[in-house]
């Protein structure tokens, strides 16, 4: 109906205004959902906002998602005699595990529009993920005289990863008639991980303990620019530079 207001269900709760001319404005949109996979529930929530103030047009989007799964594994390793090809040892490793992760993101698009086609656009973004895992393993050796390295084991691990990024574009028409365009971007990523694995004999005595700890960081930067101008006779002048994406560990 012309001029009517419709509210969508809770999982996509938005306010839509439908005008007689067919124009629809959506300022806010909230979506919530739940997934189910392999016995695990994965909820998520996402929100977007679109608006403008004077010469500024902007968009903001954020979301949080939690997921996980149960993991089963089977590994079979066999050794053969080189001369006869007969199998001399067989090991079967069975594992049960649980993995969970949570992911959050925030992105935005900001655009200022000036006179004569001048504009400035910025695209900031943040992403972050955290994951955890646990596993239990049992090693069986139905064939072979050499005893296995362990009877059973368990492991656990945790990892984190985050990225901050900013891309931008600036367009400017100069008094001389030249048109300037600059594009650039910068980002920084960080990661870390810790894991621990414990191996036991059949009596439950600890045989080995392995611990791993890792850290990583990466930065990148890129920039390019262009000057252009239309000339007489359907000709044009173009000059520019390009600094490729440079990464720093």
CSV table of C-alpha atoms in Angstrom, one decimal:
chain,number,residue,atom,x,y,z
A,1,UNK,CA,0.0,0.0,0.0
A,2,UNK,CA,1.3,3.5,-0.7
A,3,UNK,CA,2.9,5.1,2.4
A,4,UNK,CA,2.6,1.8,4.4
A,5,UNK,CA,5.2,0.7,7.0
A,6,UNK,CA,6.2,-2.9,7.2
A,7,UNK,CA,8.3,-4.5,9.9
A,8,UNK,CA,10.0,-7.7,9.1
A,9,UNK,CA,10.4,-10.6,11.5
A,10,UNK,CA,13.0,-10.6,14.4
A,11,UNK,CA,15.7,-12.4,12.5
A,12,UNK,CA,15.8,-9.5,10.0
A,13,UNK,CA,14.4,-6.6,11.9
A,14,UNK,CA,14.3,-3.6,9.6
A,15,UNK,CA,12.2,-0.5,9.1
A,16,UNK,CA,11.2,-0.1,5.4
A,17,UNK,CA,9.3,2.9,4.2
A,18,UNK,CA,7.8,2.4,0.8
A,19,UNK,CA,6.9,5.6,-1.0
A,20,UNK,CA,4.3,6.1,-3.8
A,21,UNK,CA,7.1,6.6,-6.3
A,22,UNK,CA,8.6,3.1,-5.4
A,23,UNK,CA,11.6,4.5,-3.4
A,24,UNK,CA,12.6,2.4,-0.4
A,25,UNK,CA,14.9,3.6,2.3
A,26,UNK,CA,16.5,1.2,4.8
A,27,UNK,CA,18.6,2.9,7.5
A,28,UNK,CA,19.1,-0.1,9.7
A,29,UNK,CA,19.1,-3.8,9.2
A,30,UNK,CA,19.6,-6.4,12.0
A,31,UNK,CA,19.8,-10.0,11.0
A,32,UNK,CA,20.1,-13.0,13.4
A,33,UNK,CA,20.5,-16.6,12.4
A,34,UNK,CA,21.3,-20.0,13.8
A,35,UNK,CA,22.9,-22.9,12.0
A,36,UNK,CA,23.2,-26.5,13.0
A,37,UNK,CA,25.9,-28.8,11.7
A,38,UNK,CA,27.2,-32.1,13.0
A,39,UNK,CA,25.5,-31.7,16.4
A,40,UNK,CA,26.7,-28.2,17.0
A,41,UNK,CA,24.8,-24.9,17.0
A,42,UNK,CA,26.3,-21.8,15.3
A,43,UNK,CA,24.6,-18.5,16.1
A,44,UNK,CA,25.3,-15.2,14.3
A,45,UNK,CA,24.2,-11.6,14.4
A,46,UNK,CA,24.8,-8.9,11.7
A,47,UNK,CA,23.9,-5.2,11.7
A,48,UNK,CA,24.2,-2.7,8.9
A,49,UNK,CA,23.5,1.1,8.9
A,50,UNK,CA,23.3,3.3,5.8
A,51,UNK,CA,22.8,7.1,6.1
A,52,UNK,CA,24.0,10.5,4.8
A,53,UNK,CA,24.7,13.8,6.4
A,54,UNK,CA,25.2,16.7,4.0
A,55,UNK,CA,28.0,15.8,1.6
A,56,UNK,CA,28.9,12.7,3.5
A,57,UNK,CA,27.4,9.3,2.6
A,58,UNK,CA,28.4,6.4,4.9
A,59,UNK,CA,27.7,2.8,5.5
A,60,UNK,CA,28.6,0.7,8.6
A,61,UNK,CA,28.4,-3.1,8.9
A,62,UNK,CA,29.3,-5.3,11.8
A,63,UNK,CA,28.8,-8.9,12.6
A,64,UNK,CA,29.6,-11.7,15.2
A,65,UNK,CA,29.6,-15.3,14.3
A,66,UNK,CA,30.3,-18.4,16.6
A,67,UNK,CA,30.8,-21.7,15.0
A,68,UNK,CA,32.1,-25.2,15.9
A,69,UNK,CA,32.2,-28.8,14.9
A,70,UNK,CA,33.0,-32.3,16.2
A,71,UNK,CA,35.8,-34.0,14.3
A,72,UNK,CA,36.6,-37.6,13.9
A,73,UNK,CA,39.8,-38.9,12.3
A,74,UNK,CA,41.3,-42.2,11.2
A,75,UNK,CA,44.9,-42.7,10.1
A,76,UNK,CA,46.5,-46.0,9.0
A,77,UNK,CA,50.3,-46.3,8.5
A,78,UNK,CA,51.9,-49.4,7.1
A,79,UNK,CA,55.5,-50.5,6.7
A,80,UNK,CA,56.6,-53.1,4.1
A,81,UNK,CA,59.6,-55.2,3.6
A,82,UNK,CA,61.6,-53.8,0.6
A,83,UNK,CA,62.7,-57.1,-0.6
A,84,UNK,CA,59.5,-59.1,-0.4
A,85,UNK,CA,56.8,-56.4,-0.3
A,86,UNK,CA,55.2,-58.1,2.7
A,87,UNK,CA,53.6,-55.9,5.3
A,88,UNK,CA,55.6,-55.9,8.5
A,89,UNK,CA,53.9,-53.3,10.6
A,90,UNK,CA,50.5,-51.6,10.7
A,91,UNK,CA,49.4,-48.8,13.0
A,92,UNK,CA,45.9,-47.4,13.3
A,93,UNK,CA,45.3,-44.0,15.0
A,94,UNK,CA,41.8,-42.9,15.8
A,95,UNK,CA,41.0,-39.4,17.0
A,96,UNK,CA,38.0,-37.5,18.4
A,97,UNK,CA,38.1,-33.7,18.5
A,98,UNK,CA,36.2,-30.6,19.2
A,99,UNK,CA,36.7,-27.3,17.4
A,100,UNK,CA,35.2,-23.9,18.1
A,101,UNK,CA,35.7,-20.4,16.8
A,102,UNK,CA,34.3,-16.9,17.1
A,103,UNK,CA,34.6,-14.3,14.3
A,104,UNK,CA,33.9,-10.6,14.5
A,105,UNK,CA,34.1,-7.9,11.8
A,106,UNK,CA,33.5,-4.2,11.4
A,107,UNK,CA,33.6,-2.5,8.0
A,108,UNK,CA,32.6,0.9,6.8
A,109,UNK,CA,32.5,3.1,3.7
A,110,UNK,CA,32.7,6.9,4.0
A,111,UNK,CA,32.4,9.1,1.0
A,112,UNK,CA,32.5,12.9,0.8
A,113,UNK,CA,31.3,14.4,-2.5
A,114,UNK,CA,32.3,17.9,-3.3
A,115,UNK,CA,31.8,20.3,-6.2
A,116,UNK,CA,32.9,19.6,-9.7
A,117,UNK,CA,33.3,15.8,-9.2
A,118,UNK,CA,35.7,16.0,-6.3
A,119,UNK,CA,35.4,13.1,-3.9
A,120,UNK,CA,37.1,11.4,-1.0
A,121,UNK,CA,36.3,7.8,-0.1
A,122,UNK,CA,37.7,5.8,2.9
A,123,UNK,CA,37.1,2.1,3.6
A,124,UNK,CA,38.3,1.1,7.0
A,125,UNK,CA,37.8,-2.5,8.2
A,126,UNK,CA,38.6,-4.7,11.2
A,127,UNK,CA,38.5,-8.5,11.3
A,128,UNK,CA,39.3,-10.8,14.3
A,129,UNK,CA,39.1,-14.6,14.8
A,130,UNK,CA,39.7,-16.8,17.8
A,131,UNK,CA,39.8,-20.6,17.5
A,132,UNK,CA,40.2,-23.4,20.1
A,133,UNK,CA,40.5,-27.1,19.6
A,134,UNK,CA,40.9,-30.3,21.7
A,135,UNK,CA,41.7,-33.8,20.5
A,136,UNK,CA,42.0,-37.3,22.0
A,137,UNK,CA,43.9,-40.0,20.2
A,138,UNK,CA,44.5,-43.7,20.5
A,139,UNK,CA,47.1,-45.6,18.7
A,140,UNK,CA,46.7,-49.3,18.0
A,141,UNK,CA,49.2,-51.7,16.4
A,142,UNK,CA,47.6,-54.9,15.2
A,143,UNK,CA,50.8,-56.0,13.3
A,144,UNK,CA,54.5,-55.5,14.1
A,145,UNK,CA,57.1,-56.4,16.8
A,146,UNK,CA,58.4,-52.9,17.4
A,147,UNK,CA,56.3,-51.3,20.1
A,148,UNK,CA,54.4,-48.1,19.2
A,149,UNK,CA,55.7,-44.8,20.4
A,150,UNK,CA,52.6,-44.3,22.6
A,151,UNK,CA,49.3,-45.8,23.6
A,152,UNK,CA,47.1,-42.7,23.7
A,153,UNK,CA,47.5,-39.0,23.6
A,154,UNK,CA,45.6,-35.7,23.9
A,155,UNK,CA,46.2,-32.2,22.5
A,156,UNK,CA,44.7,-28.7,22.8
A,157,UNK,CA,45.4,-25.6,20.9
A,158,UNK,CA,44.3,-21.9,20.6
A,159,UNK,CA,44.9,-19.4,17.9
A,160,UNK,CA,44.1,-15.7,17.3
A,161,UNK,CA,44.2,-13.7,14.1
A,162,UNK,CA,43.3,-10.0,13.5
A,163,UNK,CA,43.5,-7.6,10.5
A,164,UNK,CA,43.2,-3.9,10.4
A,165,UNK,CA,42.9,-2.3,7.0
A,166,UNK,CA,42.3,1.1,5.4
A,167,UNK,CA,41.8,1.8,1.7
A,168,UNK,CA,41.2,5.2,0.3
A,169,UNK,CA,40.6,7.1,-2.9
A,170,UNK,CA,40.8,10.9,-3.6
A,171,UNK,CA,39.7,12.6,-6.8
A,172,UNK,CA,40.3,16.3,-7.4
A,173,UNK,CA,39.8,18.5,-10.4
A,174,UNK,CA,42.5,21.2,-10.5
A,175,UNK,CA,42.1,24.8,-11.7
A,176,UNK,CA,44.3,24.0,-14.8
A,177,UNK,CA,41.8,21.4,-15.9
A,178,UNK,CA,43.9,18.4,-14.8
A,179,UNK,CA,42.2,15.7,-12.9
A,180,UNK,CA,44.1,14.1,-10.0
A,181,UNK,CA,43.3,10.6,-8.7
A,182,UNK,CA,45.1,8.9,-5.7
A,183,UNK,CA,44.5,5.4,-4.5
A,184,UNK,CA,46.2,3.9,-1.5
A,185,UNK,CA,45.8,1.2,1.2
A,186,UNK,CA,47.5,0.0,4.3
A,187,UNK,CA,46.9,-3.0,6.5
A,188,UNK,CA,48.4,-4.8,9.5
A,189,UNK,CA,47.8,-8.4,10.4
A,190,UNK,CA,48.7,-10.2,13.6
A,191,UNK,CA,48.5,-13.9,14.5
A,192,UNK,CA,49.4,-16.1,17.4
A,193,UNK,CA,49.0,-19.8,18.2
A,194,UNK,CA,49.7,-22.1,21.1
A,195,UNK,CA,49.4,-25.9,21.2
A,196,UNK,CA,50.2,-28.7,23.6
A,197,UNK,CA,50.3,-32.4,23.0
A,198,UNK,CA,50.8,-35.1,25.7
A,199,UNK,CA,51.6,-38.8,24.9
A,200,UNK,CA,51.0,-41.6,27.4
A,201,UNK,CA,51.7,-45.3,27.7
A,202,UNK,CA,49.1,-47.9,28.4
A,203,UNK,CA,49.4,-47.4,32.1
A,204,UNK,CA,48.8,-43.7,31.8
A,205,UNK,CA,52.3,-42.5,32.5
A,206,UNK,CA,53.4,-39.4,30.5
A,207,UNK,CA,56.0,-40.2,27.9
A,208,UNK,CA,56.4,-37.0,25.9
A,209,UNK,CA,55.2,-33.4,26.1
A,210,UNK,CA,55.3,-31.2,23.0
A,211,UNK,CA,54.6,-27.4,23.2
A,212,UNK,CA,54.5,-25.0,20.3
A,213,UNK,CA,54.2,-21.2,20.4
A,214,UNK,CA,54.1,-19.0,17.3
A,215,UNK,CA,53.8,-15.3,16.6
A,216,UNK,CA,53.4,-13.5,13.3
A,217,UNK,CA,53.0,-9.9,12.1
A,218,UNK,CA,52.7,-8.4,8.7
A,219,UNK,CA,52.3,-4.9,7.4
A,220,UNK,CA,51.5,-3.8,3.8
A,221,UNK,CA,51.3,-0.5,2.0
A,222,UNK,CA,50.3,0.5,-1.6
A,223,UNK,CA,49.9,3.8,-3.4
A,224,UNK,CA,49.2,4.8,-6.9
A,225,UNK,CA,48.3,8.1,-8.6
A,226,UNK,CA,47.2,9.5,-11.9
A,227,UNK,CA,47.0,12.9,-13.6
A,228,UNK,CA,44.7,13.1,-16.7
A,229,UNK,CA,43.3,15.8,-18.9
A,230,UNK,CA,41.2,15.9,-22.1
A,231,UNK,CA,42.9,17.6,-25.1
A,232,UNK,CA,41.6,18.8,-28.4
A,233,UNK,CA,40.9,16.4,-31.1
A,234,UNK,CA,39.7,13.6,-28.9
A,235,UNK,CA,43.2,13.2,-27.4
A,236,UNK,CA,44.0,12.9,-23.7
A,237,UNK,CA,47.0,13.3,-21.5
A,238,UNK,CA,47.7,10.7,-18.8
A,239,UNK,CA,50.6,10.4,-16.4
A,240,UNK,CA,50.9,8.4,-13.2
A,241,UNK,CA,52.9,6.3,-10.8
A,242,UNK,CA,52.4,3.0,-9.1
A,243,UNK,CA,54.0,1.9,-5.9
A,244,UNK,CA,53.3,-1.9,-5.7
A,245,UNK,CA,52.1,-3.6,-2.5
A,246,UNK,CA,55.0,-3.7,-0.1
A,247,UNK,CA,54.9,-6.2,2.8
A,248,UNK,CA,56.9,-6.0,6.0
A,249,UNK,CA,57.2,-9.0,8.2
